[in-house]
Every structure is written in structure tokens, then in C-alpha cells.
XYZ file of C-alpha atoms in Angstrom:
487
model
C -21.738 18.292 -114.016
C -21.001 14.606 -113.463
C -17.411 13.386 -113.669
C -18.067 11.325 -116.822
C -19.789 14.254 -118.481
C -16.883 16.523 -117.477
C -14.324 14.116 -119.022
C -16.437 13.944 -122.167
C -16.577 17.729 -122.339
C -12.801 17.980 -121.915
C -12.324 15.352 -124.681
C -14.592 17.280 -127.100
C -12.845 20.623 -126.380
C -9.411 18.954 -126.814
C -10.490 17.469 -130.129
C -11.782 20.878 -131.314
C -8.531 22.535 -130.344
C -6.531 19.876 -132.207
C -8.813 20.282 -135.251
C -8.353 24.077 -135.266
C -4.575 23.622 -134.850
C -4.501 21.132 -137.625
C -6.453 23.484 -139.900
C -4.061 26.326 -139.088
C -1.140 24.076 -140.046
C -2.832 23.136 -143.340
C -3.389 26.863 -144.135
C 0.186 27.704 -143.176
C 1.455 24.890 -145.403
C -0.683 26.082 -148.359
C 0.663 29.679 -147.872
C 4.186 28.375 -147.485
C 3.821 26.346 -150.707
C 2.531 29.365 -152.612
C 5.351 31.501 -151.224
C 7.968 28.857 -152.166
C 6.570 28.665 -155.679
C 6.968 32.463 -156.133
C 10.307 34.085 -156.912
C 9.371 37.701 -156.660
C 12.191 40.069 -155.759
C 12.103 41.546 -152.253
C 12.014 44.993 -153.886
C 8.846 44.161 -155.850
C 7.143 42.596 -152.801
C 7.927 45.656 -150.752
C 6.752 47.920 -153.586
C 3.349 46.208 -153.686
C 2.949 46.149 -149.961
C 3.706 49.911 -149.981
C 0.247 50.508 -151.493
C -1.408 49.593 -148.224
C -2.204 53.144 -147.295
C -3.538 53.878 -150.802
C -6.040 51.018 -150.388
C -7.080 52.384 -147.044
C -7.599 55.806 -148.569
C -9.681 54.497 -151.429
C -11.720 52.312 -149.155
C -12.420 55.084 -146.643
C -13.469 57.569 -149.336
C -15.938 55.156 -150.977
C -17.281 53.439 -147.927
C -17.402 56.408 -145.540
C -16.910 59.553 -147.591
C -18.730 61.561 -150.255
C -18.910 58.561 -152.657
C -20.907 56.432 -150.248
C -24.037 55.080 -151.907
C -23.308 56.829 -155.204
C -23.147 53.636 -157.329
C -26.472 52.440 -156.155
C -28.133 55.779 -156.717
C -26.740 56.178 -160.247
C -27.622 52.589 -161.224
C -31.130 53.069 -159.895
C -31.587 56.202 -162.036
C -30.234 54.380 -165.061
C -32.422 51.279 -164.756
C -35.490 53.318 -163.954
C -34.897 55.426 -167.061
C -34.181 52.672 -169.571
C -35.455 49.403 -168.079
C -34.259 46.340 -170.004
C -31.640 46.783 -172.749
C -31.675 43.895 -175.154
C -29.166 43.885 -178.044
C -30.807 45.323 -181.118
C -33.290 47.373 -179.150
C -33.800 51.135 -179.032
C -33.576 51.072 -175.322
C -30.001 49.747 -175.404
C -28.876 52.319 -177.957
C -30.557 55.150 -176.047
C -28.883 53.935 -172.827
C -25.493 54.012 -174.631
C -26.109 57.562 -175.755
C -26.962 58.482 -172.168
C -23.844 56.801 -170.813
C -21.569 58.499 -173.302
C -22.952 61.940 -172.378
C -22.871 61.095 -168.644
C -19.218 59.931 -168.708
C -18.174 63.131 -170.503
C -20.128 65.177 -167.967
C -18.424 63.313 -165.076
C -15.077 64.503 -166.445
C -13.732 61.177 -167.506
C -11.160 61.091 -170.353
C -11.190 59.816 -173.931
C -14.881 59.094 -173.738
C -16.145 57.535 -176.962
C -17.954 54.501 -178.366
C -16.739 51.757 -180.742
C -19.097 49.991 -183.074
C -19.979 46.316 -183.021
C -22.609 44.317 -184.947
C -25.097 42.454 -182.673
C -28.003 40.086 -183.350
C -31.518 41.530 -183.562
C -34.093 39.110 -182.237
C -37.680 40.109 -181.546
C -39.778 38.479 -178.843
C -43.395 38.484 -179.900
C -46.498 37.002 -178.328
C -45.694 33.797 -176.391
C -48.062 31.393 -174.704
C -48.199 27.736 -173.766
C -50.715 25.573 -172.066
C -51.239 21.974 -171.003
C -53.968 20.348 -173.081
C -53.774 16.775 -171.719
C -54.121 15.138 -169.213
C -55.716 18.386 -167.863
C -55.840 22.026 -168.836
C -53.397 24.434 -167.300
C -51.376 27.539 -168.189
C -47.608 26.974 -168.619
C -45.315 30.015 -168.106
C -42.699 30.308 -170.841
C -39.972 32.571 -172.057
C -38.698 32.092 -175.582
C -34.912 31.640 -175.918
C -32.896 34.199 -177.759
C -32.696 33.573 -181.597
C -35.549 31.004 -181.379
C -37.860 30.845 -184.360
C -41.573 31.086 -183.855
C -44.365 28.634 -184.353
C -46.695 28.750 -187.396
C -49.461 31.298 -186.998
C -52.029 30.044 -184.533
C -49.502 27.828 -182.750
C -48.986 24.082 -182.555
C -50.298 21.259 -180.414
C -47.984 18.350 -179.835
C -47.665 15.228 -177.695
C -44.789 15.379 -175.231
C -41.663 13.321 -174.822
C -40.046 14.260 -171.487
C -36.396 13.424 -170.521
C -33.833 14.474 -167.958
C -30.701 14.246 -170.115
C -29.514 14.403 -173.674
C -28.402 10.756 -173.342
C -32.039 9.724 -172.495
C -33.247 11.505 -175.632
C -30.565 9.983 -177.891
C -31.489 6.438 -176.782
C -35.073 6.840 -177.911
C -35.954 5.739 -181.448
C -36.529 8.650 -183.778
C -40.035 7.330 -184.398
C -40.903 8.028 -180.715
C -39.796 11.642 -180.976
C -40.713 12.656 -184.474
C -43.588 15.206 -184.523
C -43.582 15.699 -180.760
C -42.547 18.387 -178.329
C -39.467 17.487 -176.284
C -39.428 18.682 -172.659
C -36.012 18.660 -170.997
C -36.012 18.528 -167.148
C -32.300 18.339 -166.259
C -31.263 18.218 -162.607
C -29.509 21.387 -161.435
C -25.729 20.675 -161.606
C -24.440 24.184 -161.589
C -25.089 26.853 -164.179
C -22.783 25.702 -166.970
C -24.004 22.086 -167.031
C -27.681 22.973 -166.676
C -27.567 25.856 -169.164
C -26.148 23.457 -171.804
C -29.725 22.201 -172.194
C -30.910 25.728 -172.806
C -28.142 26.292 -175.416
C -28.427 23.032 -177.338
C -31.812 21.609 -176.418
C -33.571 22.755 -179.654
C -30.761 21.353 -181.775
C -30.805 17.920 -180.044
C -34.589 17.733 -180.204
C -34.571 18.734 -183.875
C -32.153 16.004 -184.711
C -34.680 13.451 -183.545
C -37.539 15.001 -185.521
C -39.191 17.060 -182.700
C -41.349 20.076 -183.581
C -40.401 22.147 -180.491
C -38.269 22.085 -177.338
C -39.201 23.298 -173.844
C -36.387 23.413 -171.332
C -36.275 23.644 -167.561
C -34.944 27.002 -166.495
C -31.286 27.133 -165.409
C -31.752 27.930 -161.747
C -31.354 26.094 -158.445
C -34.441 27.756 -156.959
C -37.789 28.734 -158.469
C -41.012 30.416 -157.443
C -42.695 29.759 -160.803
C -40.439 32.078 -162.832
C -39.044 31.069 -166.232
C -35.484 32.122 -167.036
C -34.545 33.143 -170.548
C -31.188 33.078 -172.238
C -29.479 32.437 -175.550
C -29.546 29.320 -177.630
C -27.889 28.287 -180.837
C -29.010 26.089 -183.734
C -26.278 23.715 -185.022
C -25.488 23.911 -188.699
C -27.794 21.936 -190.892
C -30.567 21.204 -188.392
C -34.144 22.297 -188.876
C -34.864 25.299 -186.652
C -37.679 24.585 -184.148
C -39.202 26.795 -181.507
C -37.297 26.791 -178.165
C -38.452 28.223 -174.838
C -37.765 27.845 -171.121
C -40.358 26.735 -168.653
C -40.315 26.846 -164.883
C -38.657 24.213 -162.762
C -42.077 23.322 -161.292
C -43.678 22.751 -164.670
C -40.732 20.798 -166.060
C -40.772 18.434 -163.069
C -44.607 18.060 -163.268
C -44.550 17.230 -166.986
C -41.739 14.707 -166.440
C -43.680 12.977 -163.633
C -46.825 12.791 -165.758
C -44.911 11.361 -168.690
C -43.036 8.794 -166.561
C -46.397 7.696 -165.050
C -47.633 6.780 -168.452
C -49.954 9.801 -169.011
C -50.453 11.149 -172.489
C -49.214 14.749 -172.202
C -50.098 17.342 -174.837
C -49.007 20.980 -174.965
C -50.213 23.900 -177.074
C -47.453 26.298 -177.926
C -47.586 29.667 -179.704
C -44.512 31.834 -180.240
C -44.447 34.866 -182.547
C -40.655 35.244 -182.235
C -38.387 36.061 -185.183
C -34.896 37.174 -186.181
C -33.974 40.315 -188.201
C -30.650 41.301 -189.728
C -27.862 42.223 -187.272
C -27.670 45.862 -186.285
C -24.868 48.166 -185.187
C -24.438 48.704 -181.428
C -21.514 50.150 -179.486
C -19.045 49.513 -176.684
C -18.739 52.494 -174.366
C -15.241 53.551 -173.355
C -13.895 56.007 -170.783
C -10.473 56.427 -169.182
C -8.235 57.726 -166.439
C -5.181 58.308 -168.517
C -1.808 57.327 -167.122
C 1.030 59.682 -166.429
C 3.409 57.611 -168.588
C 2.631 55.927 -171.964
C -1.126 56.407 -171.749
C -1.836 54.110 -174.706
C 0.358 51.252 -173.524
C -0.187 48.518 -170.883
C -3.763 49.628 -170.217
C -5.709 48.068 -167.322
C -9.328 47.297 -168.403
C -12.261 47.444 -165.956
C -15.449 46.184 -167.469
C -19.039 44.944 -167.390
C -21.724 44.671 -170.049
C -24.483 47.223 -170.595
C -26.952 45.048 -172.553
C -29.432 42.796 -170.802
C -32.331 40.503 -171.565
C -35.726 41.972 -172.139
C -37.087 40.752 -168.782
C -36.410 42.613 -165.548
C -34.208 45.710 -165.885
C -30.704 44.177 -165.945
C -29.802 45.633 -162.534
C -27.864 42.533 -161.472
C -26.937 41.250 -164.934
C -24.990 43.343 -165.550
C -25.823 46.901 -164.622
C -23.968 46.517 -161.276
C -20.864 45.194 -163.019
C -20.888 47.952 -165.583
C -21.415 50.700 -162.980
C -18.730 49.581 -160.528
C -16.321 49.628 -163.476
C -16.765 53.156 -164.684
C -17.419 54.511 -161.170
C -14.040 53.105 -160.086
C -12.388 55.224 -162.767
C -14.318 58.291 -161.729
C -13.640 57.924 -158.021
C -9.883 57.486 -158.602
C -9.874 60.662 -160.695
C -11.742 62.679 -158.077
C -9.341 61.423 -155.373
C -6.386 62.628 -157.398
C -4.997 59.067 -157.788
C -3.568 58.998 -161.341
C -1.444 55.906 -161.947
C 1.417 55.480 -164.390
C -0.705 53.443 -166.819
C -4.144 54.177 -168.106
C -7.186 52.560 -166.492
C -9.880 52.093 -169.104
C -13.535 51.291 -168.453
C -15.271 49.379 -171.251
C -19.026 48.781 -171.038
C -19.494 45.917 -173.461
C -22.470 45.448 -175.767
C -24.060 42.269 -177.010
C -22.740 39.998 -174.242
C -25.933 38.063 -173.741
C -25.869 36.660 -177.265
C -22.271 35.659 -177.127
C -19.721 38.448 -176.390
C -20.296 40.284 -179.642
C -18.973 43.578 -178.380
C -15.864 42.037 -176.772
C -15.059 39.983 -179.876
C -15.337 43.050 -182.142
C -13.239 45.114 -179.672
C -10.596 42.402 -179.685
C -10.574 42.305 -183.541
C -10.210 46.035 -183.967
C -7.446 46.247 -181.334
C -5.593 43.087 -182.306
C -2.742 44.635 -184.291
C -1.022 46.098 -181.145
C -2.892 44.202 -178.364
C 0.267 42.833 -176.755
C 1.536 46.301 -176.264
C -1.783 47.931 -175.542
C -3.222 45.663 -172.852
C -1.692 44.872 -169.435
C -4.580 43.413 -167.379
C -8.336 42.748 -167.695
C -10.942 42.867 -164.896
C -14.696 42.142 -165.206
C -17.782 41.675 -163.127
C -20.647 39.568 -164.450
C -21.878 37.300 -161.648
C -23.593 39.884 -159.486
C -22.279 42.676 -157.331
C -23.080 41.284 -153.843
C -20.665 41.402 -150.924
C -17.150 40.918 -152.415
C -14.904 38.230 -151.069
C -11.980 38.495 -153.415
C -11.048 38.055 -157.056
C -10.505 35.019 -159.224
C -7.620 35.025 -161.656
C -6.254 33.632 -164.914
C -2.579 34.029 -165.907
C 0.844 32.431 -165.735
C 2.638 31.618 -162.512
C 4.670 34.834 -162.316
C 1.540 36.935 -162.927
C -0.246 34.929 -160.229
C 2.466 35.587 -157.714
C 2.232 39.389 -158.319
C -1.556 39.252 -158.234
C -1.644 37.348 -154.940
C 0.461 40.086 -153.332
C -1.946 42.705 -154.635
C -4.939 40.791 -153.403
C -3.503 40.450 -149.911
C -3.883 44.210 -149.570
C -7.688 43.955 -149.838
C -8.010 42.933 -146.166
C -9.820 46.193 -145.229
C -12.655 44.935 -147.506
C -12.448 41.346 -146.292
C -11.823 40.537 -149.982
C -8.571 38.563 -150.097
C -10.005 35.262 -151.364
C -8.151 33.924 -154.429
C -9.418 31.363 -156.899
C -8.290 30.244 -160.345
C -9.170 30.302 -163.148
C -11.312 33.428 -163.550
C -14.935 32.359 -163.794
C -16.989 35.520 -163.793
C -15.662 37.353 -166.837
C -17.207 36.043 -170.023
C -16.307 39.091 -172.136
C -12.660 39.217 -171.057
C -12.349 35.449 -171.726
C -11.723 36.572 -175.316
C -8.258 37.666 -174.026
C -7.758 35.385 -171.017
C -8.130 32.268 -173.090
C -5.203 33.465 -175.173
C -2.694 34.134 -172.406
C -3.509 37.680 -171.207
C -3.766 37.966 -167.374
C -7.035 39.026 -165.802
C -9.448 38.682 -162.937
C -13.180 38.714 -162.161
C -15.174 39.575 -159.085
C -15.733 36.920 -156.434
C -18.783 37.828 -154.404
C -21.430 36.195 -152.234
C -23.603 35.362 -155.186
C -25.332 32.273 -153.847
C -28.690 33.709 -154.891
C -27.570 35.137 -158.223
C -29.140 32.414 -160.329
C -32.432 32.806 -158.454
C -33.022 36.084 -160.352
C -30.774 35.583 -163.425
C -32.517 36.285 -166.768
C -35.912 36.727 -165.077
C -38.366 39.557 -164.322
C -36.847 39.456 -160.825
C -33.591 41.113 -161.962
C -34.479 44.498 -160.532
C -32.983 47.069 -158.162
C -34.263 45.294 -155.041
C -31.551 42.666 -155.471
C -28.831 45.372 -155.263
C -27.540 46.561 -151.886
C -25.864 49.992 -151.695
C -23.162 48.937 -149.200
C -22.253 45.876 -151.225
C -21.895 47.943 -154.346
C -19.589 50.342 -152.514
C -17.371 47.517 -151.384
C -17.261 46.100 -154.923
C -16.288 49.432 -156.499
C -13.617 49.972 -153.747
C -12.171 46.545 -154.582
C -12.134 47.317 -158.296
C -10.617 50.784 -157.834
C -7.909 49.603 -155.432
C -6.878 46.589 -157.538
C -6.868 48.514 -160.827
C -4.885 51.438 -159.398
C -2.136 49.200 -157.940
C -1.714 47.138 -161.095
C -1.757 50.323 -163.221
C 0.839 52.024 -161.047
C 3.385 49.254 -160.476
C 6.901 49.599 -161.876
C 6.382 46.350 -163.826
C 3.761 45.049 -166.237
C 1.854 41.879 -165.337
C 3.533 39.075 -167.309
C 1.640 37.398 -170.132
C 2.146 34.567 -172.621
C -0.014 35.304 -175.661
C -1.237 32.547 -177.940
C -2.716 33.502 -181.291
């Protein structure tokens, strides 16, 4: 190595060392800041840290013992047996009957169901095709609660836009009687899915006869993604469906190049009266005050009618009730009750959770201590995100630090992966949701691809170990997790 090259090498290494040192200082300062903001007693800190061996026991039993692979095997049996489980369908209700019987057979306690009304939407025949400037098939999936087209379908000229603002700037005369195609750029799930949720309403306001919306996904192989949509009060209800990313972009290009684009659309979709479904409940009852300060573990049992709901949200539901089962079989019974709730009607808007909250509202401050949910996949866990006041956060951080054996100590706030429990978290109850390596979650979300091949047995084991460990510690502590409830 030449002298100049050697000096350059030394310089680069020195810079890297300084950068690493600087990063460590930043991390230490962040940790010091968090520690300074917390005023937990030394006794409470030592009490929490005393659960280290319990976490090791739970982790070893699930990852290396007789429970290894059980979640994946049970979920596979369930999805093979029932397939998709859309709210209002026989398959969902039969799957709930099955789960109630299974939970009783597994020896869980206080197993029962609680009723909730859910929407009943029927997906009928759906087809779309490009008529001009050439003929081609367009893959579609109608959006939940969408109305259908008149019998025989419709043919309409297309207006294509990227954003709501672009549509609003167009004169009504340019949109009236046409099909609006939305091709928003992927900006994360929430922002992109807003077009799915409100696209039909915005198009209808301008006089459109239908709305076709780019699927809410960052990656596509020609698969449309379904989901729910809502008509605003007072607007004329028009058919709404998702199309693939590829087709949305192609149609937008054609339109912007001045081509006359026409689409034929036929949808035999319709809404029936709401029906009764059920949340499915099971428990590991606490040794003290079993009906007070309950810790909730949850996921939703319903799915869309494409795929089999393995990822959304079979995995989340199964790690929740399996955590309760595994703790019971390990003889780990905490002071407070740990309750698994498998929600119904989540995909249409948290119908099961909202009804559960309504029926438990009278004594909810006394009944509920902490909520945990998984609804963004059950891939390798990296930690938990959290919503709650500062004192609750300080306690929760200490608990989360014990999850090092699972490499799952990452903390984020607020909780982002618990739509059902947001019914409580938004009102001041503390809670958390699973943080996992879900970078490909929206590749399969609400598509035919949501099947068992996206689930990994070892990842499911780590997720259930995280849920079981966290729930046990919080349920067994000498103190409740603080809350500030807003009505």
C-alpha cells in the first residue's frame, strides 16, 4: 500500500470510529433524557427487572420447547378449514363457532362470545375492460359497501387524476357522466388509502358515474387490493373498485397524452341489512380481583373475501389467544386477568371493538388496565409501540427492556398497529401494538396473496413469546398502568 493510500485509509478509519463514538453518545444522551424524565421508584424499577428470568422461561418454552411451531400449525389448520371470513358471511360465523369450541377444549377460562352488529355486503360478478384506445382486460376488486352498476354494466369515458386537488380543480362539466380514475402516488398506507376510502364520494360530487382507484400498495405484480370505502352523507352512491397499480398508471399516461380512454365496468355488488356477529373471548383469570384491571390481548378474526386472512389478521388473532394458553400451561398465573379478545367486523370499521366498548363502558375504568393488539402482520418482532401518559410510558419502557432475548426492545409512540384498541387508546387508556419487520405487509394486504406462505413459524413463535411475556409482567405488577380517561 502506498503511503498516501495508507494515510487515506487511516483517515477513513478514524472518521468511522468518530462517527460510531458520536452515535453512541447520541444514544446515551437519548437514554439519559428518557431516564431523567422518569420518576419511577427504585423499588418499582427493581420489581420490573425482577421478571427477567420469567421472560427467559417463557421465551425458551415457546422458541425451543413443546410449543415451538404450534401457532403456525394451528393457524394453518384454521385458514385451510375456513378460508376467507368476511363480516356477514357464513364462513366467519362458522369460524367463530369453531374458535369458541377450540378455546374451551384448550382449557382456557371464561370462554364465551359477545354479540355485535356488522355490515353485510355481497360481492357479486365484477369485470372491467378498456374499450378505447384499445381493448384490454382490467383487473378489479370492488370496495366494501360499494353499490353495483346497472344490469349489463356501464361504459364511460375516463378522467384520470393523481390527487383530489386535481379533480376538484376540474370543471364539473368535464367530469359529469364519466368514470374517474385515481392514480395517487404511494405515500404510505394512510395517505394512499384515503383515495380508496373517499374516492367514490369525491368523484360523485363532480357528477361522475363510477370511481376506480389505484390499489393501496407500494409494490404490485398486477394484483388489485380491496378494502372498505364510505359514502359521505347526501352524495349519490356510485360504483367504486380498486385497480392494479400498473393499470392505474397506464390509464393516467394515456389520458395525459390526450388519448380518449373508455372503460366498460360491470359490478353486481350490493348491501343487505346488518347482521349479528360475535367477538370471541377467553381468559387466564388472575389470582386477585379477576374482573378488575384486565390486560387485553387481541387481533381480529374477520378478513376480506380474497386470500384467507392469514396475515390480516389471523396471525394477530392466534398469537393473542395462544399467549394466554401457553402461560396457563406453563403455570404462570398473574395477579390480574389476561383476556384474549378476537374482534369481529374490523375491516369495515372496528364494529366489534366499538360494540365491546359500548357494552363494557359503565365500569371500563375499573375493568381495563392495558390493551395490546397485532394488526400489521406477524413477521419478526422488533418491539412494541405505545400510547399512554408519561408515567405509563416510563413503566412500559422498563418492561420492554426485558425483551432483549427476543431482540424486541424497540420503542415507538404512538401505537400504530392497533386499530381496534384505538377505541380505548384515543380516550386515554394505555396500550401497545406489535412492531415487526412488516416491510412487505402491504404487498399482500387485502389481496389473494394473503395466504399461509407469507407466515413464518419461527416469526410467529417470537411474536407470541413477546405478547405472552409483556402481558404477564403488566398483569402481575404490584401497580396498575396509569391512565387518564377522556369521555
